[in-house]
XYZ file of C-alpha atoms in Angstrom:
115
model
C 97.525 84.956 125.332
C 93.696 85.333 124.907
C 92.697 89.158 125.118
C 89.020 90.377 125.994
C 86.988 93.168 123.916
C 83.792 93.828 123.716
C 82.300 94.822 120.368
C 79.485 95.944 118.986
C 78.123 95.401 115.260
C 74.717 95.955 113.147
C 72.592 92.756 112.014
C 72.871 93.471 108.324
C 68.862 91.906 107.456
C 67.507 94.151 110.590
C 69.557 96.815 111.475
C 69.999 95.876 115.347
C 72.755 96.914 117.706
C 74.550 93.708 118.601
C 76.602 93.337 121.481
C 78.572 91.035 122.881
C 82.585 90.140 123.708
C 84.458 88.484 120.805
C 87.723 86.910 121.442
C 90.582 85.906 118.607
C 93.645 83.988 119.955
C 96.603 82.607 118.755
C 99.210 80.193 119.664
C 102.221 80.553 117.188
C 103.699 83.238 114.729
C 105.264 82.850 111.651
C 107.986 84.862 110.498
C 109.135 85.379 107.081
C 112.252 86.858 106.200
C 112.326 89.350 103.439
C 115.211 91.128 101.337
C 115.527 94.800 101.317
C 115.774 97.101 98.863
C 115.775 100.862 98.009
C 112.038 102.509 99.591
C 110.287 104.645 98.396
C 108.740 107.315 101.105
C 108.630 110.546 100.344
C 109.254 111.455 103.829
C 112.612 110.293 105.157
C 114.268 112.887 105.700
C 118.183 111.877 105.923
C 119.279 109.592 102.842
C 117.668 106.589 100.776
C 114.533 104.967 102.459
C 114.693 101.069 102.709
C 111.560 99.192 102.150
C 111.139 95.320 102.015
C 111.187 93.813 98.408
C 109.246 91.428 97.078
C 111.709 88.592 97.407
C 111.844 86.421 100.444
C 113.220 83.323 102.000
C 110.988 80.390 101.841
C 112.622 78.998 104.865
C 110.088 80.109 107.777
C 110.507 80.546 111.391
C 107.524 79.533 113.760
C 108.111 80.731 117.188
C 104.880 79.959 119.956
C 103.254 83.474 120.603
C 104.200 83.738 124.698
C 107.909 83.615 124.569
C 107.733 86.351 121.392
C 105.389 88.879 123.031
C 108.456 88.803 125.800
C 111.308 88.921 123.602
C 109.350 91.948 121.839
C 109.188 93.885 125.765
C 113.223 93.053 126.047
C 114.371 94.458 122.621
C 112.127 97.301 121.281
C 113.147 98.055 117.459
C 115.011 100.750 116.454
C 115.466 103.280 113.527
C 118.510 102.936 111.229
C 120.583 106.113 111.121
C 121.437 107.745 107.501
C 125.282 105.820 108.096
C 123.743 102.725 109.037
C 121.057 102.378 106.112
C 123.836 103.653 103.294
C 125.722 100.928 104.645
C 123.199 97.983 104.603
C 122.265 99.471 101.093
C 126.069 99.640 99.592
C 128.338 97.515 101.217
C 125.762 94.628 102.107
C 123.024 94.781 99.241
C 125.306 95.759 96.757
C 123.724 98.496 94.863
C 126.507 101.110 93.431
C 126.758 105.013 94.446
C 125.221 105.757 91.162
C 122.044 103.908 91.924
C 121.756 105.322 95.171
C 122.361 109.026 94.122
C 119.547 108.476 91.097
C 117.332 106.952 93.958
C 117.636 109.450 96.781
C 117.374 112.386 93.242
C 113.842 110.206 92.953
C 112.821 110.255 96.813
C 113.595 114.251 96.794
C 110.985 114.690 93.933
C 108.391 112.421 95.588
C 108.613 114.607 98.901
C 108.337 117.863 96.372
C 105.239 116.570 95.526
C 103.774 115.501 97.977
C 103.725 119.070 99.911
């Protein structure tokens, strides 16, 4: 889907006000899947943060643009509760109640510090 803007930028050699519209468009989106791990941000408030790691899937989806812009209006994403993240981070990741008590002990000091 082809979206209209108009823009204005500054000849670099001259300094003059350019105007004009500019348009980008794009027919298909490529989706990488990620893992998970442990986050880092200071700022979550109940439990561990989860952040994506470094590691992903090399295996690629590529969906056309039109049919994902109305898949993304049908199911809006959603925030995983405290329960929910422990679980994805314990029973599914694998990481032990020790590492995720010396993580969350690490998150606490990060939030210290940044007030």
């Amino acid at each position: 889907e082809e979206k209209e803007d108009c823009s204005t930028s500054i000849d670099s050699e001259n300094g003059l006000e350019l105007r004009g519209k500019r348009r980008v468009s794009f027919s298909t989106l490529e989706i990488r899947e990620y893992d998970v791990t442990v986050g880092d941000h200071p700022w979550c408030e109940d439990g561990l943060p989860m952040s994506l790691d470094w590691k992903y899937d090399e295996k690629t989806t590529v969906l056309e643009i039109h049919p994902y812009e109305m898949g993304k209006l049908i199911k809006p994403p959603r925030l995983l509760d405290l329960h929910e993240r422990y679980d994805r981070l314990r029973h599914k990741l694998g990481f032990t109640d020790h590492l995720l008590y010396m993580a969350r002990l690490q998150t606490q000091l990060r939030r210290k510090k940044s007030m």
